[in-house]
Coordinates of C-alpha atoms in Angstrom, one line a residue:
M1 CA 74.6 53.7 -15.2
L2 CA 72.4 50.9 -13.3
T3 CA 71.5 47.8 -15.2
T4 CA 67.9 45.9 -14.1
S5 CA 67.3 42.6 -15.2
G6 CA 63.2 41.9 -16.3
T7 CA 62.3 40.0 -13.1
A8 CA 63.9 43.2 -11.1
G9 CA 61.2 43.7 -8.5
Y10 CA 59.8 40.5 -8.3
C11 CA 58.7 38.9 -5.2
P12 CA 57.1 35.6 -5.7
S13 CA 54.2 34.6 -2.9
Y14 CA 53.0 31.4 -1.6
P15 CA 49.5 30.2 -0.1
S16 CA 49.5 29.1 3.5
R17 CA 49.7 24.9 3.5
F18 CA 49.3 23.0 6.3
A19 CA 51.4 19.4 6.7
A20 CA 48.5 16.9 6.6
E21 CA 47.8 13.5 5.5
F22 CA 46.4 12.9 2.8
K23 CA 42.8 12.0 3.3
E24 CA 40.8 9.8 0.7
P25 CA 37.5 11.3 -0.5
L26 CA 33.9 10.1 1.0
V27 CA 31.6 9.8 -2.6
R28 CA 28.3 9.3 -1.6
V29 CA 25.4 8.8 -4.3
R30 CA 21.8 9.5 -3.7
G31 CA 20.4 5.6 -4.1
Y32 CA 18.4 3.5 -2.6
T33 CA 19.2 2.4 1.2
E34 CA 18.4 -1.1 1.6
P35 CA 16.7 -1.6 5.2
K36 CA 19.9 -3.0 7.9
L37 CA 17.1 -3.2 10.7
T38 CA 17.1 -5.5 13.9
P39 CA 13.4 -7.6 14.4
V40 CA 13.0 -5.1 17.3
Q41 CA 13.4 -1.9 15.0
H42 CA 12.0 -2.9 11.9
S43 CA 8.7 -3.9 13.7
A44 CA 8.3 -0.3 15.4
V45 CA 8.5 1.2 12.1
V46 CA 5.5 -1.4 10.8
L47 CA 3.7 -0.6 14.2
A48 CA 4.3 3.4 13.9
A49 CA 3.8 2.9 9.7
S50 CA 0.8 1.2 10.7
A51 CA -0.7 3.5 13.6
I52 CA -0.2 6.7 10.6
T53 CA -1.9 4.7 8.3
A54 CA -4.7 3.1 10.1
L55 CA -6.0 6.8 11.8
L56 CA -5.7 8.6 8.5
K57 CA -7.7 6.5 6.9
R58 CA -10.7 7.7 8.8
P59 CA -10.7 11.2 7.2
I60 CA -9.8 9.6 3.8
V61 CA -12.0 7.1 3.3
K62 CA -14.7 10.1 4.1
M63 CA -13.4 12.5 1.3
D64 CA -16.3 11.0 -1.1
S65 CA -18.7 13.2 0.6
F66 CA -16.8 15.5 -2.3
Y67 CA -18.1 13.7 -5.2
F68 CA -21.2 16.4 -5.4
L69 CA -18.2 18.4 -6.9
S70 CA -16.8 15.8 -9.7
D71 CA -18.5 14.3 -12.8
V72 CA -18.9 10.9 -11.4
P73 CA -23.1 10.0 -12.7
G74 CA -25.2 10.4 -10.4
E75 CA -23.0 12.6 -7.8
S76 CA -22.6 15.8 -9.9
N77 CA -26.3 16.6 -11.0
R78 CA -27.6 15.6 -7.4
I79 CA -26.5 19.4 -5.9
Y80 CA -27.4 22.1 -8.5
A81 CA -24.1 24.1 -9.2
S82 CA -25.9 27.2 -6.8
D83 CA -25.8 25.0 -4.1
K84 CA -22.5 23.7 -4.6
R85 CA -20.6 25.9 -3.1
A86 CA -22.7 26.0 -0.2
Q87 CA -23.0 22.2 0.2
F88 CA -19.0 22.0 0.0
F89 CA -19.1 24.3 3.2
R90 CA -21.5 22.5 4.7
T91 CA -19.9 18.9 3.8
L92 CA -16.0 20.4 5.1
F93 CA -17.3 21.2 8.8
G94 CA -20.0 19.1 9.1
I95 CA -18.1 16.0 8.9
R96 CA -16.3 14.5 12.2
W97 CA -13.3 13.9 10.0
F98 CA -11.2 11.1 12.5
A99 CA -14.3 9.8 14.4
G100 CA -15.1 6.1 12.8
P101 CA -14.5 2.1 14.0
P102 CA -11.9 1.3 15.9
I103 CA -8.0 2.5 15.2
L104 CA -6.7 -0.8 16.7
W105 CA -8.4 -3.1 13.7
S106 CA -7.6 -1.0 11.3
M107 CA -3.6 -0.7 12.8
S108 CA -3.4 -4.8 13.4
E109 CA -4.7 -5.1 10.0
Y110 CA -1.9 -3.1 8.2
V111 CA 0.3 -4.9 10.9
F112 CA 0.2 -8.3 9.9
L113 CA 0.1 -7.4 6.2
L114 CA 3.2 -5.3 6.4
A115 CA 4.8 -8.3 8.5
S116 CA 3.5 -11.3 6.2
F117 CA 4.9 -9.4 3.6
T118 CA 8.7 -8.6 4.2
W119 CA 8.9 -11.8 6.3
L120 CA 7.8 -13.5 2.9
R121 CA 10.2 -11.4 0.8
E122 CA 12.7 -12.3 2.5
R123 CA 12.6 -16.0 3.2
L124 CA 10.8 -16.9 -1.0
P125 CA 14.9 -18.3 -2.3
W126 CA 14.0 -16.4 -5.5
D127 CA 17.6 -14.8 -7.7
S128 CA 14.4 -12.0 -8.7
S129 CA 13.3 -9.4 -6.9
I130 CA 10.1 -8.8 -8.6
L131 CA 9.9 -12.5 -8.7
R132 CA 9.8 -12.3 -4.8
G133 CA 7.6 -10.1 -4.6
F134 CA 4.7 -10.6 -6.1
A135 CA 5.2 -13.9 -4.8
A136 CA 5.6 -12.5 -1.5
G137 CA 2.2 -10.5 -2.2
G138 CA 0.4 -12.8 -3.1
L139 CA 1.3 -15.0 -0.4
T140 CA 0.6 -13.1 2.0
G141 CA -3.5 -12.3 0.7
V142 CA -4.1 -16.0 0.8
A143 CA -2.7 -15.9 4.5
Y144 CA -4.4 -12.7 4.7
T145 CA -8.3 -14.7 4.3
A146 CA -7.4 -17.5 5.8
V147 CA -7.1 -14.9 9.5
R148 CA -10.0 -12.9 7.8
H149 CA -12.7 -14.8 6.8
P150 CA -14.0 -16.7 9.4
Y151 CA -15.0 -13.6 11.0
D152 CA -16.2 -11.9 7.9
V153 CA -18.6 -15.5 7.7
L154 CA -19.4 -14.7 11.6
R155 CA -20.3 -11.1 10.6
A156 CA -22.8 -11.7 7.6
T157 CA -24.6 -13.6 10.2
S158 CA -24.5 -11.9 12.8
E159 CA -26.2 -8.6 10.9
A160 CA -28.5 -11.1 8.3
V161 CA -32.3 -10.1 8.1
G162 CA -35.0 -12.6 7.7
H163 CA -33.1 -15.5 10.2
P164 CA -35.5 -16.1 12.9
K165 CA -32.8 -15.4 15.7
K166 CA -31.3 -11.5 15.7
F167 CA -27.7 -11.6 16.8
K168 CA -25.7 -8.6 18.3
D169 CA -22.5 -8.9 17.2
V170 CA -19.6 -11.6 16.0
R171 CA -19.5 -12.3 19.7
D172 CA -23.5 -13.0 20.1
V173 CA -22.9 -15.5 16.9
V174 CA -19.7 -17.5 18.3
K175 CA -21.5 -17.7 21.9
T176 CA -24.9 -19.2 20.2
A177 CA -23.1 -21.6 18.5
L178 CA -21.1 -23.0 21.2
R179 CA -24.2 -23.3 23.0
E180 CA -26.7 -24.9 20.6
K181 CA -25.0 -26.7 17.9
P182 CA -20.9 -26.3 18.0
S183 CA -20.6 -28.0 14.4
V184 CA -22.0 -25.0 12.7
L185 CA -18.3 -23.7 13.3
L186 CA -17.2 -26.0 10.7
G187 CA -18.2 -24.2 8.2
V188 CA -17.2 -20.8 8.3
Y189 CA -14.5 -21.5 6.0
R190 CA -17.1 -21.9 3.4
G191 CA -16.5 -20.4 -0.2
V192 CA -12.8 -19.3 1.5
T193 CA -11.8 -20.1 -2.2
A194 CA -12.8 -17.9 -4.3
V195 CA -12.3 -15.3 -1.5
A196 CA -8.6 -16.8 -1.7
V197 CA -7.9 -16.2 -4.8
G198 CA -9.0 -12.6 -5.4
R199 CA -6.9 -11.5 -2.3
L200 CA -3.9 -13.3 -3.8
V201 CA -4.0 -11.7 -6.9
Q202 CA -5.6 -7.7 -5.3
F203 CA -2.1 -8.1 -2.9
G204 CA 0.3 -9.5 -5.4
A205 CA -0.6 -6.5 -7.5
Q206 CA -0.2 -4.0 -5.0
F207 CA 2.7 -5.6 -2.9
G208 CA 4.8 -6.4 -6.3
V209 CA 4.0 -3.1 -8.4
Y210 CA 5.7 -1.6 -5.0
N211 CA 8.4 -4.1 -4.9
A212 CA 9.2 -3.6 -8.5
T213 CA 9.2 0.2 -8.8
R214 CA 10.6 1.4 -5.3
Y215 CA 14.0 2.1 -7.0
D216 CA 12.9 3.9 -9.7
G217 CA 10.5 5.9 -7.0
V218 CA 13.3 7.1 -4.4
Y219 CA 15.6 8.5 -7.4
R220 CA 13.2 10.0 -8.6
H221 CA 10.6 11.7 -5.6
T222 CA 8.8 10.1 -3.0
C223 CA 6.1 11.6 -4.7
M224 CA 6.6 9.3 -7.3
L225 CA 7.0 6.3 -5.0
F226 CA 3.4 7.4 -3.8
L227 CA 1.7 7.6 -6.9
Y228 CA 3.1 3.8 -8.4
C229 CA 2.2 2.5 -4.9
H230 CA -1.5 4.2 -6.1
L231 CA -1.1 2.5 -8.8
G232 CA -0.4 -0.8 -7.9
A233 CA -3.2 -0.9 -5.5
T234 CA -5.6 0.3 -8.0
L235 CA -4.6 -2.3 -9.7
G236 CA -5.3 -5.0 -7.1
L237 CA -8.6 -4.0 -6.7
L238 CA -9.6 -4.5 -10.3
L239 CA -8.2 -7.7 -10.7
Q240 CA -10.0 -8.4 -6.9
Y241 CA -13.6 -7.5 -8.3
P242 CA -14.4 -10.0 -11.1
F243 CA -14.2 -12.3 -8.1
L244 CA -16.6 -10.4 -5.5
S245 CA -18.9 -9.3 -7.9
I246 CA -19.2 -12.7 -9.3
K247 CA -19.9 -14.5 -6.1
H248 CA -22.4 -11.7 -4.6
Q249 CA -24.6 -12.4 -8.1
L250 CA -24.5 -16.1 -7.5
H251 CA -25.3 -16.0 -4.0
L252 CA -28.6 -13.7 -4.6
R253 CA -29.2 -16.0 -7.3
N254 CA -29.5 -19.6 -5.5
Q255 CA -31.0 -18.1 -3.1
F256 CA -34.7 -17.9 -5.6
T257 CA -33.5 -20.9 -7.4
R258 CA -34.9 -24.4 -6.9
G259 CA -32.9 -27.5 -7.7
K260 CA -29.4 -27.1 -9.0
P261 CA -27.4 -24.2 -7.9
H262 CA -26.0 -22.2 -10.3
T263 CA -21.8 -22.3 -9.9
Y264 CA -19.2 -19.9 -11.2
R265 CA -18.5 -21.7 -14.6
S266 CA -22.1 -21.9 -15.8
Y267 CA -22.9 -18.3 -14.6
I268 CA -19.8 -17.2 -16.1
L269 CA -20.7 -18.6 -19.3
E270 CA -24.3 -17.5 -19.3
V271 CA -22.4 -13.7 -18.9
R272 CA -20.4 -14.3 -21.4
A273 CA -23.2 -15.2 -24.2
R274 CA -25.6 -13.0 -23.0
H275 CA -23.4 -9.8 -22.5
G276 CA -19.4 -10.4 -22.9
I277 CA -16.8 -10.9 -20.1
T278 CA -16.5 -7.5 -19.2
K279 CA -20.1 -7.8 -17.6
V280 CA -18.2 -8.8 -14.6
F281 CA -16.9 -5.2 -14.5
D282 CA -19.5 -3.2 -14.3
G283 CA -20.2 -1.4 -11.1
F284 CA -16.3 -1.1 -10.5
F285 CA -15.8 2.4 -11.1
T286 CA -18.7 3.0 -8.7
S287 CA -17.3 1.6 -6.2
R288 CA -14.8 4.5 -5.8
P289 CA -11.0 2.7 -6.1
M290 CA -8.9 6.1 -6.8
L291 CA -10.1 6.4 -3.3
N292 CA -9.8 3.2 -1.7
A293 CA -6.2 2.5 -3.2
V294 CA -5.2 5.8 -1.3
P295 CA -4.9 4.0 2.3
A296 CA -2.4 1.3 0.8
A297 CA -0.6 3.5 -0.7
L298 CA -0.4 5.3 1.9
L299 CA 0.9 2.3 3.8
M300 CA 3.6 1.0 1.5
T301 CA 5.3 4.7 1.2
L302 CA 5.2 5.3 4.3
Y303 CA 7.0 2.1 5.0
D304 CA 9.3 2.8 2.6
V305 CA 10.2 6.1 3.6
C306 CA 10.7 5.0 7.7
T307 CA 12.7 1.7 6.6
R308 CA 14.9 3.7 4.8
R309 CA 15.5 7.1 6.9
Y310 CA 15.6 5.3 10.2
T311 CA 18.2 3.2 8.8
E312 CA 20.5 6.1 7.7
F313 CA 20.1 7.4 11.3
L314 CA 21.1 4.4 12.6
H315 CA 23.8 4.0 9.9
P316 CA 25.4 7.6 8.6
K317 CA 27.8 5.7 6.2
L318 CA 25.0 4.4 4.5
R319 CA 23.2 7.8 3.4
K320 CA 23.4 8.5 -0.2
V321 CA 22.8 12.0 -0.4
H322 CA 25.4 14.0 -2.9
A323 CA 25.4 12.7 -6.1
E324 CA 23.7 11.6 -9.0
V325 CA 22.6 8.1 -10.2
D326 CA 22.2 6.0 -13.0
Q327 CA 20.1 2.9 -12.9
S328 CA 17.7 1.0 -13.9
M329 CA 14.2 1.9 -13.0
F330 CA 13.6 -1.9 -11.8
S331 CA 16.4 -3.8 -9.8
A332 CA 19.8 -2.7 -8.1
S333 CA 21.6 -5.2 -9.0
G334 CA 23.7 -2.7 -10.5
A335 CA 26.8 -1.1 -8.0
P336 CA 25.4 2.8 -8.2
Y337 CA 27.7 5.2 -9.2
A338 CA 28.4 8.9 -8.8
S339 CA 28.3 11.4 -12.2
S340 CA 30.3 14.1 -10.4
F341 CA 33.3 13.2 -7.7
P342 CA 34.1 15.9 -4.7
A343 CA 37.4 17.9 -4.0
Y344 CA 40.3 16.2 -2.7
E345 CA 39.9 16.9 0.9
F346 CA 43.2 17.3 3.9
A347 CA 42.5 16.2 7.2
R348 CA 43.8 19.5 9.3
K349 CA 46.0 18.1 12.4

């Protein structure tokens, strides 16, 4: 009798293996890619973000034509409910959305703001990234005031009514002053202190909030980054508004005041005694700050996204796309780590 063992007929099989060298797995995480661009490349990103924002600013600022659809006092009751649908289509197709002031003017303004902020943020000596962001934003506002304030004064002079001489534009004001009385131009910085403080708090909040929340905005979504930027821009407008309101009220009062003019201190004390200090915020929401903050938020979001994407395009090894990151909201000081690792890879010869 033929005897067989329990392993009779067993044919082991082995998968085919390739002789290859061990290759370390490439661990990538989805984190914030710090920009690594040359000055020329960074300038190209700033110009591109500024040009796109300046172009889109034209239709954005005209969106206030649809305020009759909202519950804004004075707007929702202006048109009856039965006519709102027809008014909506008349507004939609009747407005020239991309018509407006020259794009180069808005573009140059955005280029100056972005270039000044990024340059100051890198040059300030403090270790805290959040502190450098707020300080760089505030100094950017002061520098912007130093450049913009003379033009605003000359434009207000050219548009003023009641003067014996009518001016065509700012250029006409400068030519007339140089021809008749050049010393008048020395007063273009009159009243610059209040404007500079207002711009300081405005851009300090705007760029500071962006710089503090840009990491968390990237980890969550680009839309979240835009909301953070919009929050910072709105907060900046809120902080700037009292300075503009007080300056305007003082200008109106001192026009009809004989003797000692009103000062900022006397006006604030008077308003505080009569109405309360919150009186200086009257009219803030009628200035439509939520809509006016959109171009600034769009500018910062485009700049942040473009700098990171351009850096990842030039340096593919810096791309971080394959795993989640557990990191704090405001800072990337701790090294990011991956929660899941890829399988080991063997390179075929």
